[in-house]
Amino acid sequence: MSCNCNMFVFGLGQSLCHIINLRFAIGSIRTVASFCAEEKVMRVYRDKCAGPERMGIKQGLIEGAGFGVSCFLLFCVYAASFYAGAWLVEAGTTAFPKVFRVSDV
């Protein structure tokens, strides 16, 4: 931004005009430096957050796999119980209502 230097008649006015222009230039340089520093700070922040983010993803995958395996084992036990009960009913060892009960909780 330039200042209207025609309004100053004396040499002191010209110096003042140059000082004002210099201040605008310094302000612009500071603004650019702030934006450059912001990018650097964001890059450092992103780099510092990358490790915990990877660790959280790894932990979530391990916990999810553990939960899936435990559900799988639970339903395998249910299936084995029904299979054994069906063999007992088929062999005539026991009756259907004695093996397959529904409990009222």
Tab-separated table of C-alpha atoms in Angstrom:
chain	number	residue	atom	x	y	z
A	1	MET	CA	0.000	0.000	0.000
A	2	SER	CA	1.472	3.337	-0.884
A	3	CYS	CA	0.914	6.652	0.778
A	4	ASN	CA	-0.045	9.784	-1.136
A	5	CYS	CA	3.272	11.624	-0.931
A	6	ASN	CA	2.025	14.660	-2.902
A	7	MET	CA	0.329	16.032	0.192
A	8	PHE	CA	3.683	16.560	1.909
A	9	VAL	CA	5.597	19.560	0.709
A	10	PHE	CA	8.704	19.397	2.848
A	11	GLY	CA	11.445	16.750	2.933
A	12	LEU	CA	10.289	15.633	6.369
A	13	GLY	CA	6.951	14.671	4.836
A	14	GLN	CA	8.703	12.495	2.270
A	15	SER	CA	10.574	10.686	5.050
A	16	LEU	CA	7.318	10.138	6.902
A	17	CYS	CA	5.771	8.698	3.741
A	18	HIS	CA	8.678	6.260	3.371
A	19	ILE	CA	8.367	5.228	7.019
A	20	ILE	CA	4.666	4.490	6.530
A	21	ASN	CA	5.427	2.413	3.427
A	22	LEU	CA	8.155	0.592	5.369
A	23	ARG	CA	5.707	-0.213	8.171
A	24	PHE	CA	3.216	-1.679	5.682
A	25	ALA	CA	5.994	-3.785	4.156
A	26	ILE	CA	7.143	-5.052	7.564
A	27	GLY	CA	3.553	-5.884	8.483
A	28	SER	CA	3.164	-7.885	5.281
A	29	ILE	CA	6.419	-9.737	5.951
A	30	ARG	CA	5.245	-10.582	9.471
A	31	THR	CA	1.946	-11.861	8.110
A	32	VAL	CA	3.724	-14.139	5.635
A	33	ALA	CA	6.107	-15.333	8.367
A	34	SER	CA	3.133	-16.131	10.619
A	35	PHE	CA	1.501	-18.235	7.905
A	36	CYS	CA	4.778	-20.081	7.281
A	37	ALA	CA	5.189	-20.722	11.012
A	38	GLU	CA	1.595	-21.950	11.195
A	39	GLU	CA	2.270	-24.552	8.502
A	40	LYS	CA	5.407	-25.670	10.341
A	41	VAL	CA	3.566	-25.941	13.665
A	42	MET	CA	0.745	-27.917	12.042
A	43	ARG	CA	3.265	-30.273	10.415
A	44	VAL	CA	5.006	-30.866	13.765
A	45	TYR	CA	1.620	-31.410	15.466
A	46	ARG	CA	0.548	-33.876	12.763
A	47	ASP	CA	3.859	-35.764	13.080
A	48	LYS	CA	3.541	-35.948	16.866
A	49	CYS	CA	-0.042	-37.265	16.607
A	50	ALA	CA	0.846	-39.943	14.043
A	51	GLY	CA	2.386	-42.341	16.608
A	52	PRO	CA	-0.540	-42.393	19.064
A	53	GLU	CA	-2.977	-42.607	16.144
A	54	ARG	CA	-1.258	-45.728	14.788
A	55	MET	CA	-1.149	-47.211	18.287
A	56	GLY	CA	-4.882	-46.568	18.762
A	57	ILE	CA	-5.726	-48.228	15.452
A	58	LYS	CA	-3.576	-51.236	16.345
A	59	GLN	CA	-5.182	-51.497	19.793
A	60	GLY	CA	-8.686	-51.282	18.277
A	61	LEU	CA	-7.916	-54.046	15.801
A	62	ILE	CA	-6.570	-56.305	18.560
A	63	GLU	CA	-9.581	-55.670	20.806
A	64	GLY	CA	-12.002	-56.249	17.924
A	65	ALA	CA	-10.302	-59.519	17.005
A	66	GLY	CA	-10.404	-60.660	20.633
A	67	PHE	CA	-14.113	-59.874	20.899
A	68	GLY	CA	-14.805	-61.708	17.626
A	69	VAL	CA	-12.896	-64.795	18.729
A	70	SER	CA	-14.685	-64.880	22.099
A	71	CYS	CA	-18.106	-64.640	20.388
A	72	PHE	CA	-17.075	-67.381	17.965
A	73	LEU	CA	-16.037	-69.678	20.827
A	74	LEU	CA	-19.283	-68.981	22.703
A	75	PHE	CA	-21.417	-69.952	19.725
A	76	CYS	CA	-19.239	-73.013	19.076
A	77	VAL	CA	-20.030	-74.185	22.622
A	78	TYR	CA	-23.751	-73.589	21.950
A	79	ALA	CA	-23.536	-75.587	18.727
A	80	ALA	CA	-21.663	-78.450	20.404
A	81	SER	CA	-24.258	-78.550	23.209
A	82	PHE	CA	-27.149	-78.707	20.744
A	83	TYR	CA	-25.346	-81.362	18.705
A	84	ALA	CA	-24.687	-83.548	21.781
A	85	GLY	CA	-28.272	-83.038	22.971
A	86	ALA	CA	-29.618	-84.058	19.563
A	87	TRP	CA	-27.573	-87.273	19.692
A	88	LEU	CA	-28.921	-88.054	23.167
A	89	VAL	CA	-32.516	-87.505	22.022
A	90	GLU	CA	-31.877	-89.571	18.847
A	91	ALA	CA	-30.447	-92.460	20.892
A	92	GLY	CA	-33.433	-92.370	23.230
A	93	THR	CA	-31.292	-91.762	26.296
A	94	THR	CA	-33.258	-88.719	27.292
A	95	ALA	CA	-36.343	-86.794	26.261
A	96	PHE	CA	-36.412	-83.558	24.259
A	97	PRO	CA	-37.824	-81.332	27.076
A	98	LYS	CA	-35.087	-82.465	29.481
A	99	VAL	CA	-32.275	-81.507	27.106
A	100	PHE	CA	-33.585	-78.331	25.500
A	101	ARG	CA	-34.931	-76.110	28.238
A	102	VAL	CA	-35.648	-72.428	28.238
A	103	SER	CA	-34.880	-70.791	31.541
A	104	ASP	CA	-36.993	-67.878	32.703
A	105	VAL	CA	-34.599	-65.381	34.209
